[in-house]
Coordinates of N, CA and C in Angstrom, one line a residue:
M1 N 0.4 -1.0 0.0 CA 0.0 -0.3 0.2 C 0.5 1.1 0.1
M2 N 1.8 1.4 1.2 CA 2.9 2.5 1.0 C 3.3 2.4 -0.2
M3 N 4.0 1.5 -1.2 CA 4.6 1.5 -2.3 C 4.1 2.4 -3.9
G4 N 2.9 1.7 -3.4 CA 1.5 2.8 -4.3 C 1.7 4.1 -4.3
R5 N 1.5 4.6 -3.0 CA 1.3 5.7 -2.8 C 3.0 6.8 -2.9
H6 N 4.3 5.9 -3.3 CA 5.1 6.7 -3.3 C 5.3 6.3 -4.9
R7 N 5.3 5.8 -5.2 CA 5.1 5.6 -7.3 C 4.1 6.8 -7.6
A8 N 2.9 6.8 -7.2 CA 1.9 7.9 -7.7 C 2.1 9.1 -7.3
K9 N 3.2 9.6 -6.1 CA 3.9 10.9 -5.7 C 5.0 10.6 -6.7
R10 N 5.9 10.2 -7.1 CA 7.3 10.1 -7.8 C 6.5 10.5 -9.2
A11 N 5.2 9.7 -10.0 CA 4.6 9.9 -11.1 C 4.0 11.7 -11.3
G12 N 3.4 11.9 -10.4 CA 3.2 13.1 -10.0 C 3.7 14.5 -10.1
I13 N 5.1 14.0 -9.4 CA 6.4 15.1 -9.3 C 7.2 15.2 -11.0
A14 N 7.4 13.6 -11.5 CA 8.0 13.6 -13.2 C 6.5 14.4 -13.6
L15 N 5.4 14.8 -13.9 CA 4.2 14.8 -14.7 C 4.5 16.7 -14.1
A16 N 4.4 16.9 -13.0 CA 4.5 18.5 -12.9 C 6.5 19.2 -13.4
L17 N 7.1 18.4 -13.4 CA 8.5 19.1 -13.8 C 8.4 19.0 -15.5
M18 N 7.9 17.9 -16.1 CA 7.5 17.9 -17.4 C 6.5 19.5 -17.8
G19 N 5.9 19.7 -17.5 CA 5.1 20.6 -17.3 C 6.0 21.8 -17.3
F20 N 6.5 21.9 -16.7 CA 7.8 23.2 -16.4 C 8.5 23.1 -17.4
A21 N 8.9 22.0 -17.9 CA 9.9 21.9 -19.3 C 9.3 22.1 -20.4
A22 N 8.0 21.9 -20.3 CA 7.3 22.0 -22.1 C 7.5 23.8 -22.4
P23 N 7.3 24.6 -21.6 CA 7.6 25.8 -22.3 C 8.6 26.1 -22.9
S24 N 9.8 25.7 -22.2 CA 11.0 25.5 -22.8 C 11.3 25.3 -24.6
F25 N 10.5 23.9 -24.5 CA 10.7 23.6 -25.6 C 10.2 24.3 -27.0
A26 N 8.7 24.8 -26.3 CA 8.1 25.7 -27.3 C 8.8 26.7 -27.6
Q27 N 9.7 27.5 -26.8 CA 10.2 28.8 -27.0 C 11.3 28.6 -28.0
Q28 N 11.6 27.5 -28.4 CA 13.1 27.3 -28.9 C 12.3 28.0 -30.4
P29 N 13.2 28.5 -30.8 CA 13.4 29.4 -32.0 C 13.5 28.4 -32.9
S30 N 12.6 28.2 -34.5 CA 12.7 27.6 -35.5 C 13.5 28.0 -36.2
L31 N 14.7 27.4 -36.5 CA 16.0 27.7 -37.5 C 15.5 27.8 -38.9
P32 N 16.1 28.6 -39.8 CA 16.5 28.3 -41.0 C 17.2 27.1 -41.5
D33 N 16.5 26.8 -42.6 CA 17.4 25.0 -43.3 C 18.7 25.4 -43.1
D34 N 19.4 26.3 -43.8 CA 20.8 26.4 -43.8 C 21.3 26.7 -42.4
V35 N 20.9 27.4 -41.5 CA 21.4 27.2 -40.3 C 21.6 26.1 -39.4
S36 N 20.5 25.5 -39.7 CA 20.0 24.1 -38.8 C 21.1 23.1 -39.2
A37 N 21.4 23.1 -40.4 CA 22.7 22.3 -41.2 C 23.8 22.7 -40.9
F38 N 24.0 23.8 -40.8 CA 25.3 24.0 -40.3 C 25.9 23.9 -38.9
V39 N 24.4 24.0 -38.3 CA 24.3 24.3 -36.8 C 25.0 22.5 -36.5
S40 N 24.3 21.7 -37.3 CA 24.6 20.1 -37.1 C 26.2 19.9 -37.6
R41 N 26.2 20.3 -39.1 CA 27.7 20.3 -39.3 C 29.2 20.8 -38.3
R42 N 28.5 21.7 -37.7 CA 30.1 22.4 -36.8 C 29.7 21.6 -35.6
D43 N 28.6 21.3 -35.1 CA 28.9 20.6 -33.9 C 29.4 19.1 -33.9
G44 N 29.6 18.5 -35.0 CA 30.1 17.5 -35.3 C 31.4 17.8 -35.6
C45 N 31.9 19.1 -36.2 CA 33.1 19.2 -36.5 C 34.0 19.3 -35.3
D46 N 33.4 20.4 -34.5 CA 34.0 20.2 -33.0 C 34.1 19.4 -31.8
H47 N 33.3 18.6 -32.2 CA 33.5 17.2 -31.6 C 34.5 16.6 -31.7
F48 N 35.0 16.1 -33.0 CA 35.8 15.7 -33.8 C 37.1 16.7 -32.9
R49 N 37.3 18.0 -33.2 CA 38.8 18.8 -32.9 C 38.5 18.2 -31.4
G50 N 38.2 17.9 -30.8 CA 38.6 17.8 -29.6 C 38.8 16.1 -29.2
E51 N 38.7 15.0 -30.3 CA 38.9 14.0 -30.2 C 40.6 13.6 -30.3
E52 N 40.4 12.4 -29.2 CA 42.4 12.1 -29.5 C 42.4 10.9 -30.5
A53 N 43.8 11.1 -31.0 CA 43.4 9.9 -31.7 C 44.7 8.9 -30.8
T54 N 44.0 7.3 -31.2 CA 44.7 7.0 -29.4 C 45.6 5.8 -30.6
D55 N 45.2 5.5 -32.2 CA 46.5 5.2 -32.6 C 46.2 5.5 -34.4
R56 N 46.7 4.9 -35.4 CA 46.8 5.2 -36.7 C 45.6 5.7 -37.2
D57 N 44.9 4.2 -37.1 CA 43.3 4.3 -37.6 C 42.6 4.9 -37.0
R58 N 42.4 5.4 -35.7 CA 41.4 6.5 -35.4 C 42.1 7.9 -35.8
R59 N 43.3 8.0 -35.6 CA 44.0 9.6 -36.4 C 43.3 9.5 -38.0
A60 N 43.4 8.5 -38.9 CA 42.9 8.5 -40.2 C 41.3 8.7 -39.8
Q61 N 40.8 8.3 -38.8 CA 39.0 8.5 -39.1 C 39.1 9.9 -38.7
I62 N 39.7 10.7 -37.6 CA 39.5 11.7 -37.1 C 40.0 13.0 -38.3
E63 N 40.7 12.6 -38.8 CA 41.0 13.3 -40.0 C 40.3 13.7 -41.0
E64 N 39.8 12.3 -41.6 CA 38.3 12.3 -42.1 C 37.6 13.1 -42.0
A65 N 36.9 13.1 -40.6 CA 35.8 13.9 -40.2 C 35.9 15.2 -40.2
L66 N 37.0 15.6 -39.7 CA 37.5 17.1 -39.4 C 37.5 17.7 -41.1
N67 N 37.7 17.0 -42.2 CA 38.1 17.7 -43.6 C 36.7 17.6 -44.0
R68 N 35.7 16.5 -43.7 CA 34.2 16.5 -44.2 C 33.3 17.5 -43.3
L69 N 33.6 17.4 -42.3 CA 32.8 18.3 -41.2 C 33.2 19.9 -41.5
C70 N 34.8 20.3 -41.0 CA 35.2 21.3 -40.9 C 35.7 22.4 -42.0
R71 N 36.1 21.8 -43.2 CA 36.6 22.3 -44.0 C 35.7 23.4 -44.6
G72 N 35.8 24.6 -44.8 CA 34.8 25.6 -45.1 C 33.5 26.3 -43.8
S73 N 33.4 25.8 -43.0 CA 33.1 26.0 -42.1 C 33.1 27.6 -41.2
D74 N 34.6 28.2 -41.4 CA 34.9 29.6 -41.2 C 33.7 30.6 -42.2
A75 N 33.9 30.2 -43.4 CA 33.2 31.0 -44.3 C 32.1 31.0 -44.2
D76 N 31.2 29.6 -43.7 CA 30.1 29.4 -44.1 C 29.3 30.2 -42.9
L77 N 30.1 30.3 -41.6 CA 29.6 30.5 -40.5 C 29.6 32.0 -40.7
A78 N 30.6 32.9 -41.3 CA 30.8 34.4 -41.5 C 29.3 34.7 -42.7
R79 N 29.2 33.8 -43.9 CA 28.3 34.0 -44.3 C 26.9 34.2 -43.9
L80 N 26.6 33.4 -43.0 CA 25.4 32.9 -41.9 C 24.8 33.9 -41.0
K81 N 26.5 34.4 -40.2 CA 26.1 36.0 -39.7 C 25.9 37.2 -41.0
R82 N 26.3 37.2 -41.8 CA 25.8 38.4 -42.8 C 24.5 38.3 -43.2
Q83 N 24.1 37.0 -43.6 CA 22.7 36.8 -44.3 C 21.7 37.0 -42.7
Y84 N 21.7 36.6 -42.0 CA 20.8 36.8 -40.6 C 21.3 37.6 -39.8
S85 N 21.7 39.0 -40.3 CA 22.5 39.8 -39.1 C 21.3 40.5 -38.5
G86 N 20.2 40.6 -38.8 CA 19.1 41.2 -38.8 C 18.1 40.0 -37.5
N87 N 18.6 38.9 -37.6 CA 17.6 37.9 -37.0 C 18.6 37.7 -35.4
K88 N 17.8 38.2 -34.3 CA 18.4 38.0 -33.1 C 18.8 36.7 -32.5
A89 N 17.6 35.9 -32.7 CA 17.8 34.1 -32.6 C 19.2 33.8 -33.4
V90 N 19.1 33.5 -34.6 CA 19.5 33.0 -35.4 C 21.0 33.5 -34.8
M91 N 21.4 34.8 -34.5 CA 22.7 35.2 -34.3 C 22.9 34.8 -32.8
T92 N 22.3 34.6 -32.0 CA 22.4 34.2 -30.8 C 22.9 32.8 -30.8
I93 N 22.5 31.8 -31.6 CA 23.1 30.8 -32.0 C 24.3 30.5 -32.6
L94 N 24.7 31.4 -33.9 CA 25.8 31.5 -34.3 C 26.9 31.8 -33.5
E95 N 26.5 33.0 -32.7 CA 27.8 33.5 -32.0 C 28.6 32.5 -30.8
R96 N 27.6 31.4 -31.1 CA 28.4 30.2 -29.8 C 29.9 29.7 -30.6
Y97 N 29.7 30.1 -32.1 CA 30.8 29.1 -32.7 C 32.0 29.4 -32.8
E98 N 33.3 29.4 -32.5 CA 34.5 30.3 -32.9 C 34.6 30.8 -34.5
P99 N 34.7 31.9 -34.5 CA 35.0 32.2 -36.1 C 36.2 31.7 -37.0
D100 N 37.1 31.3 -36.2 CA 38.4 31.2 -36.8 C 39.1 29.7 -36.8
I101 N 38.3 28.4 -37.5 CA 39.1 27.5 -36.5 C 39.9 26.5 -37.5
E102 N 39.5 27.0 -38.9 CA 40.7 26.6 -40.0 C 41.8 26.9 -39.9
G103 N 42.1 28.1 -39.7 CA 43.4 29.0 -39.3 C 44.5 28.2 -38.6
D104 N 43.9 27.2 -37.7 CA 44.7 26.5 -36.6 C 45.0 25.0 -37.6
G105 N 44.6 24.8 -38.6 CA 44.9 24.0 -39.1 C 44.2 22.6 -39.1
A106 N 43.3 22.7 -38.1 CA 42.5 21.9 -37.6 C 41.7 20.9 -38.7
A107 N 41.2 22.0 -39.8 CA 40.4 21.1 -41.0 C 41.7 20.9 -42.6
E108 N 42.9 21.4 -42.1 CA 43.9 21.5 -43.0 C 44.0 20.0 -43.5

């Protein structure tokens, strides 16, 4: 009997927390397709920039990913910032990214 009440209480708390979280999902701005594609690609790039090569095969995998995901991203970021300079929501997202990662040799 006590066990049932605790489960019900936990379920109620979980539902209440979900109710508080729901507005934050609704407030997420819908990003233009080109910005969403950039964010996805650049997040992948940044992930592999932080990867450690543990052996030759892994180094090759990382280098391939860096070339595929990072190459051209500095220019893409600059272009998107110019294109969406008047869109505060988009600019907030784009400002999270370093503007010059290719100059350090990460994608070369």
